[in-house]
Coordinates of C-alpha atoms in Angstrom, one line a residue:
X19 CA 30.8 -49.5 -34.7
X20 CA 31.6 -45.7 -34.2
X21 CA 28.2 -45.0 -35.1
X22 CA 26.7 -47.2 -33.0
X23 CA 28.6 -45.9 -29.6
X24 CA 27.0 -42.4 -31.1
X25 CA 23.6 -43.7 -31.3
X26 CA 23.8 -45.2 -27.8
X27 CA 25.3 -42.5 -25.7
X28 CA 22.6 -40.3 -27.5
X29 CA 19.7 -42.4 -26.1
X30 CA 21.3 -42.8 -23.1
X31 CA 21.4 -38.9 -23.0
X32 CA 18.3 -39.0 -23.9
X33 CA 16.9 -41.1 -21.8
X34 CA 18.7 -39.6 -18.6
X35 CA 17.1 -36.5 -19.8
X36 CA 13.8 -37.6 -19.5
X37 CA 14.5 -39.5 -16.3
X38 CA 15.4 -35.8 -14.8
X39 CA 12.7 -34.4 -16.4
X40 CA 10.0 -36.5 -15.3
X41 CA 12.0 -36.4 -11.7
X42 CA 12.1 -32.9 -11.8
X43 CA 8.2 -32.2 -12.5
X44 CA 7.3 -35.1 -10.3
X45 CA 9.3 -32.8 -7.4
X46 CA 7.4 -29.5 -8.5
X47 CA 4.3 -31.6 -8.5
X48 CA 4.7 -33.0 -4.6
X49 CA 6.2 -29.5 -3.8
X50 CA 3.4 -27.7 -5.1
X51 CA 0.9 -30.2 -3.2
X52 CA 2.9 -29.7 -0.3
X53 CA 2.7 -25.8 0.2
X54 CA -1.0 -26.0 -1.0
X55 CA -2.5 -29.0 0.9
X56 CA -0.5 -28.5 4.0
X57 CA -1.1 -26.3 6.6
X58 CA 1.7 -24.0 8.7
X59 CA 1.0 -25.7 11.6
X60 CA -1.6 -28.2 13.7
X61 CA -2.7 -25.1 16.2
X62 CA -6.0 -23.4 15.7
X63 CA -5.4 -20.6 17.6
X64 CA -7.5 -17.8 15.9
X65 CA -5.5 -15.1 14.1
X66 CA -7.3 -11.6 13.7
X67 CA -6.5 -10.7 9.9
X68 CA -7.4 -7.7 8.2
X69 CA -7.7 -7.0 4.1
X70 CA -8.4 -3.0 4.0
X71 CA -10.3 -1.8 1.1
X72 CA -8.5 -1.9 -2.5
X73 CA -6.1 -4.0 -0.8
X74 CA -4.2 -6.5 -4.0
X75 CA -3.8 -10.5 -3.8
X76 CA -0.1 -9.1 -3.7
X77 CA -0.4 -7.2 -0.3
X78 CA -2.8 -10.1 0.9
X79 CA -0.2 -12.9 0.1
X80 CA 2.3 -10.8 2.1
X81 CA 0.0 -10.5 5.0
X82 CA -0.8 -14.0 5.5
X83 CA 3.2 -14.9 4.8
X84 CA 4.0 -12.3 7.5
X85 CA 1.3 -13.3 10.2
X86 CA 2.7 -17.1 9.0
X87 CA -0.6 -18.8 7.8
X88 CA 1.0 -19.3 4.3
X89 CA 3.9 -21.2 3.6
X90 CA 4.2 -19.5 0.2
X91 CA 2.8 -15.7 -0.4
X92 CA 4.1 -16.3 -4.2
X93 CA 2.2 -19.8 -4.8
X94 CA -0.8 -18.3 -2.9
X95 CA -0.8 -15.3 -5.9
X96 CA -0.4 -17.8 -8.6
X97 CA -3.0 -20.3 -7.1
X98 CA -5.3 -17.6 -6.7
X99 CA -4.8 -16.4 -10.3
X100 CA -5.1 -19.7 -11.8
X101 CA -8.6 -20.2 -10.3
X102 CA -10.0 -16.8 -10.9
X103 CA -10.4 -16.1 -7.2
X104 CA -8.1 -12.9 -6.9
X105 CA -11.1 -10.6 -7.7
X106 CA -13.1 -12.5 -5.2
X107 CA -10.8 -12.1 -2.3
X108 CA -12.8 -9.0 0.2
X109 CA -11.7 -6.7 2.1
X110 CA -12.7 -7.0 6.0
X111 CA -11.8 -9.0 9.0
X112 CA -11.4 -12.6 9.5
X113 CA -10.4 -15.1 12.1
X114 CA -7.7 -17.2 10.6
X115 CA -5.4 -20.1 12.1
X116 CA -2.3 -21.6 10.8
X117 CA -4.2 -25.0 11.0
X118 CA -6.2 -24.1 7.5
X119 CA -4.0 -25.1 4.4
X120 CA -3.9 -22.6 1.5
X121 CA -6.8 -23.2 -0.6
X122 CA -8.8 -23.5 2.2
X123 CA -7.3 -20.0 3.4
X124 CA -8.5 -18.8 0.2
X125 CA -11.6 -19.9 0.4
X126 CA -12.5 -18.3 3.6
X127 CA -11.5 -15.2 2.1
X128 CA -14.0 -15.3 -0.7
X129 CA -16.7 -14.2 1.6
X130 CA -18.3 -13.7 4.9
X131 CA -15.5 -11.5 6.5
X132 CA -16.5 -11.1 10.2
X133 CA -16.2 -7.4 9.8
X134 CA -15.8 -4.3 7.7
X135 CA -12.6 -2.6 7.5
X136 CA -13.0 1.1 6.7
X137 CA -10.1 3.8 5.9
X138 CA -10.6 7.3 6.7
X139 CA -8.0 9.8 5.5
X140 CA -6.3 12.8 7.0
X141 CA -7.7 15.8 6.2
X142 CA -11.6 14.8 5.4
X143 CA -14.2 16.7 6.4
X144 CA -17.2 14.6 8.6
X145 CA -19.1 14.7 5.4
X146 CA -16.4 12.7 3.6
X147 CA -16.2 10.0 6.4
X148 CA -20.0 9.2 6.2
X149 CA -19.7 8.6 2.9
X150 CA -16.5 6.3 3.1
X151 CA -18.6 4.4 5.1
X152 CA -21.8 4.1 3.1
X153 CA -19.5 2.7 0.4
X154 CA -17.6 0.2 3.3
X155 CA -21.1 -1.3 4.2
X156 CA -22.5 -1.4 1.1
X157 CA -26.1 -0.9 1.4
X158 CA -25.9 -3.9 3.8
X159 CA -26.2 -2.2 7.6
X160 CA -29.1 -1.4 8.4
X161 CA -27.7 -0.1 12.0
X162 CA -25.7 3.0 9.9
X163 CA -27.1 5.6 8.3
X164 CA -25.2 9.1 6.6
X165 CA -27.9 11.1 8.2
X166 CA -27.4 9.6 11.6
X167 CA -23.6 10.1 11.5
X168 CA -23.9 13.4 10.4
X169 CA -26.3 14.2 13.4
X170 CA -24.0 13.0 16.2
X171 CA -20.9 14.0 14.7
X172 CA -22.2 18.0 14.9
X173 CA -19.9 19.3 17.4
X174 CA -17.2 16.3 16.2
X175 CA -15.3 18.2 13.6
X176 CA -11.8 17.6 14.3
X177 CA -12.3 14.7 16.9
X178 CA -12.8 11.9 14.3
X179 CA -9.8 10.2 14.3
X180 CA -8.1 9.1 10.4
X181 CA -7.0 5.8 10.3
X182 CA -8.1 1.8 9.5
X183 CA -10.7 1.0 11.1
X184 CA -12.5 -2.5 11.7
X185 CA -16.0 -2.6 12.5
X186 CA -18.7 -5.5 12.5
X187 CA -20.8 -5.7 10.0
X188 CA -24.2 -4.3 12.0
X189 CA -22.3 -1.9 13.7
X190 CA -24.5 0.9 15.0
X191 CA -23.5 4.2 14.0
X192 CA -23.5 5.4 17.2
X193 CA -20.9 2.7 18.0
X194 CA -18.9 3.9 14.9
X195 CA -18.6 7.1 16.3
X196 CA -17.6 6.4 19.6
X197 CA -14.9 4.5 18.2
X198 CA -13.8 7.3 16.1
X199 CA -13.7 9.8 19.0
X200 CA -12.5 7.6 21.2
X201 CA -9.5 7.1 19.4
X202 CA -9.2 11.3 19.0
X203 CA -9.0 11.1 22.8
X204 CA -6.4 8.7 23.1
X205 CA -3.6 10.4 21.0
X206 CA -4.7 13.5 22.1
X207 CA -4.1 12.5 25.7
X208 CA -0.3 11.3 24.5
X209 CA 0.3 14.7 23.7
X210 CA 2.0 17.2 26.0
X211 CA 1.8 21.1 25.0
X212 CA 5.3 23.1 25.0
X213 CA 6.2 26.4 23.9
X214 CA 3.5 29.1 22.3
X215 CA 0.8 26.3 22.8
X216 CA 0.4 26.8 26.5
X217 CA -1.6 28.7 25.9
X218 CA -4.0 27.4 23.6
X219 CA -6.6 24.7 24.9
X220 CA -7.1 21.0 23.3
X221 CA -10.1 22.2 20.6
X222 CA -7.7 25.1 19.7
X223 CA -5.0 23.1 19.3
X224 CA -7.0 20.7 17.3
X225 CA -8.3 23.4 15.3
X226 CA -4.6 24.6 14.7
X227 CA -4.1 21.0 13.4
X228 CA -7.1 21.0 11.1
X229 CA -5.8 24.3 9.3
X230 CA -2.4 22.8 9.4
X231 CA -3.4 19.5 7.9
X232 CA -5.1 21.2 4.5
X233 CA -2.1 24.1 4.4
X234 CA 1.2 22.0 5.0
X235 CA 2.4 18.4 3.7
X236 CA 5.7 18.0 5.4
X237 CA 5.7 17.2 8.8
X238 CA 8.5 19.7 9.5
X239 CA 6.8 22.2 7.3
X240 CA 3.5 21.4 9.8
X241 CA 5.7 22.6 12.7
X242 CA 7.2 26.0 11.0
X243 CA 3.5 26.9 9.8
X244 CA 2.3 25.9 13.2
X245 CA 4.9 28.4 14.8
X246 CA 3.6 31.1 12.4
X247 CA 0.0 30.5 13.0
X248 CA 0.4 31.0 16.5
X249 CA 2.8 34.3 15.6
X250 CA -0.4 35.8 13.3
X251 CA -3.0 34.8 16.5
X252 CA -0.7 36.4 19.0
X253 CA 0.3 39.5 17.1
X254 CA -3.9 39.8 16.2
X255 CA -3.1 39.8 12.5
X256 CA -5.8 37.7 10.5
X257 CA -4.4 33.4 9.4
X258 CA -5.1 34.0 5.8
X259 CA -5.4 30.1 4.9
X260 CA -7.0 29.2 1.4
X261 CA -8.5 25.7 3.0
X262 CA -10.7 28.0 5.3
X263 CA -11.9 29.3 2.2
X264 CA -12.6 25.9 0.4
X265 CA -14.4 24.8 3.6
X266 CA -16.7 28.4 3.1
X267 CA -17.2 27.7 -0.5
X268 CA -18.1 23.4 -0.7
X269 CA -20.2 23.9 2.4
X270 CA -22.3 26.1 0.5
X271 CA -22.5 24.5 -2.8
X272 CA -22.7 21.2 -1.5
X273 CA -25.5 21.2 1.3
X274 CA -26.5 17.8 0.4
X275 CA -23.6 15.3 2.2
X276 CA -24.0 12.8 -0.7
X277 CA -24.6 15.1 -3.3
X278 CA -20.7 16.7 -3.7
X279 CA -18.1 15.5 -6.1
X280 CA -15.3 17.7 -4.4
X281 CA -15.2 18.8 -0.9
X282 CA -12.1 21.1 -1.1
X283 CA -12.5 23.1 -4.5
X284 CA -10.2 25.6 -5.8
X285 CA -10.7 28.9 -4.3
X286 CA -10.3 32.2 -5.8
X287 CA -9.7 35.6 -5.3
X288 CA -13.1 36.9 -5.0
X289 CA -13.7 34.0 -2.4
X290 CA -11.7 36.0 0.0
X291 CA -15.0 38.3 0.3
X292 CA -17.3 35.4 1.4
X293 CA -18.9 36.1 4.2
X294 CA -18.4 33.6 6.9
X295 CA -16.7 33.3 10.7
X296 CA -14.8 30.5 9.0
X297 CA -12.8 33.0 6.6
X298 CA -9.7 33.6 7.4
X299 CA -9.3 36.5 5.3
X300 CA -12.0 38.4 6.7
X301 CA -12.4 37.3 10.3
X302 CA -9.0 37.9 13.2
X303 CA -8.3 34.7 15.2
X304 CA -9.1 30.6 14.3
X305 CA -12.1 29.2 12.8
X306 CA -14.8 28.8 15.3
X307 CA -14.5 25.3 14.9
X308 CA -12.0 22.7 12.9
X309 CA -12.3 22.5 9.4
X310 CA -11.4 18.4 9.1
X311 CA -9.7 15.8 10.8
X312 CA -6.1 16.0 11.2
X313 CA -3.6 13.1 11.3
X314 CA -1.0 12.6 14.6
X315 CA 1.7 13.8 12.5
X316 CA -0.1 17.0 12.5
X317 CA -1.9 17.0 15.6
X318 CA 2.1 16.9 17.3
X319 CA 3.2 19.7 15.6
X320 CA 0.1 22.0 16.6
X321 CA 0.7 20.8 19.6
X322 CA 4.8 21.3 19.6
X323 CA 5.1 24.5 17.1
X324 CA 9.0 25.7 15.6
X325 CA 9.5 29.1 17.5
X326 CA 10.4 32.1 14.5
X327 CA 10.5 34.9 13.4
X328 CA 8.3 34.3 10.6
X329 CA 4.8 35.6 9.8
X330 CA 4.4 34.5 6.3
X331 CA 5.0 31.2 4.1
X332 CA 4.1 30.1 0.5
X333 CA 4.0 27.0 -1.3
X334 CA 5.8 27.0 -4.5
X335 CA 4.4 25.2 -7.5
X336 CA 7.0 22.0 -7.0
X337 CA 5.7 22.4 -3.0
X338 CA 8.1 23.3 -1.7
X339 CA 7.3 26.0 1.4
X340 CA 9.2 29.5 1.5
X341 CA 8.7 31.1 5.1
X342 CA 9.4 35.1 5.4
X343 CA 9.4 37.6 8.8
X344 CA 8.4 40.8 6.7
X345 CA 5.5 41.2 4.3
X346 CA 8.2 42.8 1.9
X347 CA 10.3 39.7 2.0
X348 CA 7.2 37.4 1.5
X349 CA 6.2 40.0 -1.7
X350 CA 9.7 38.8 -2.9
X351 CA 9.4 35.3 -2.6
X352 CA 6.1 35.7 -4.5
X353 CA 7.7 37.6 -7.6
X354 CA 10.1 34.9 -7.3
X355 CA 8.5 31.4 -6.7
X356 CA 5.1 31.9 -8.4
X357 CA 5.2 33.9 -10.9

């Protein structure tokens, strides 16, 4: 009799096991319909969304959970994974509305973005922003062309604005520029001079900013260094600044804007002797004209030095900037930090 009771509440376990089991994955199964099949809401307002280049499905799912045409960012990884389609996903710009469900989200983002998002760094030269977009286009606008940009970017040094950028996919190179520029003259024209800068015009200052963008990587460093660039100009004693030298050396080795694997080589000693109005070394006052595109960061602190004392700086090997006022104290914190 005992052993009957036993067998019985066992099945019954049993049985009440598989009941919640089949319950349970019954649930995951209409959940999982749900967040897939059903869209955020019933508008179709259109939602600009943007995937920049080497963007992941991670930082995609994110987006679209953020700008709330998902209901799940994690389902829309693990869908996406499940049907191959994460290395299908492109970067551009689409119009999205919370009306399209997931898969169908996904789908739309396989191909035929409505434009090309492009990413220019601080600190590039022209050269390396032609090329960045080459490789954005693909081969597949005929309406840009490296030599084209090149030619009516001349006197643009400088005024070529880093950041994300979307453009269509025909988009003229003269319209890329523009763009580019234009966005130079808007946080430019944010910008109020104080202090030592006065006295300096907007292509000086952005010329400061170029130098300032290769030489510093803090943005408090930027605004030190700044103050002691303008100390050097004012007190006639040449800027000394390496990056004017790797500007000297990869524009002469590299005259072909495609044909150069690194833009900012390693200078060396003897490249102090290159003859050139762009050395630093060699030549009293700035560069005739800037040397690559600064960031805002930079661009403020050209624009709103630190005052000093200081004539002299270094960058450690951890980088880490030590600033001196004499030449004697900067000897010492060479003995000391680089050697």
């Amino acid at each position: 009799m005992k052993n009957k009771n036993s067998l019985r509440i066992i099945s019954y376990l049993l049985i009440s096991l598989i009941v919640v089991l089949l319950l349970g994955a019954g649930g995951v199964y209409l959940w999982t319909k749900h967040i897939l099949t059903t869209p955020v809401s019933g508008t179709s307002e259109k939602i600009e969304f943007i995937i920049a280049p080497g963007a992941t499905t991670t930082m995609v799912a994110k987006q679209l959970m953020a700008d709330n045409l998902i209901r799940s960012d994690l389902m829309f990884g693990l869908y996406a994974r499940y049907k191959g389609l994460d290395k299908k996903i492109q970067a551009g710009i689409y119009y999205l509305d919370p009306s399209l469900n997931l898969m169908q989200i996904i789908g739309k983002l396989q191909n035929n973005p409505s434009g090309i998002a492009v990413t220019t760094l601080e600190g590039w030269r022209r050269e390396q922003i032609a090329t960045a977009l080459e490789t954005a286009f693909e081969g597949n606008n005929p309406n840009y062309s490296v030599g084209e940009f090149m030619t009516l970017t001349q006197k643009m040094e400088g005024a070529l604005f880093p950041d994300t950028y979307q453009f269509e996919v025909f988009a003229s190179t003269e319209k890329i520029v523009k763009v580019m520029h234009d966005r130079y003259l808007e946080i430019v024209q944010q910008m109020k001079s104080q202090g030592q800068a006065q006295a300096y015009n907007e292509y000086q200052l952005t010329t400061v900013a170029s130098l300032l963008e290769r030489e510093a990587k803090t943005e408090s460093d930027r605004q030190i260094v700044a103050g002691i660039l303008f100390n050097r100009l004012e007190a006639g004693m040449p800027l000394q600044i390496d990056a004017t030298l790797q500007y000297v050396k990869a524009t002469r080795i590299c005259p072909v804007v495609d044909g150069c694997e690194n833009w900012w080589p390693s200078p060396s000693s003897e490249d102090k002797e290159l003859v050139s109005p762009y050395n630093t070394y060699l030549n009293v006052g700035l560069t005739p004209a800037p040397i690559a595109n600064p960031g805002k960061d930079t661009l403020l602190a050209a624009h709103n030095p630190i005052k000093s004392e200081n004539y002299y700086y270094l960058t450690d090997n951890n980088g880490i900037t030590h600033f001196a006022k004499t030449y004697d104290q900067h000897l010492v914190n060479i003995n000391t930090y680089l050697k």
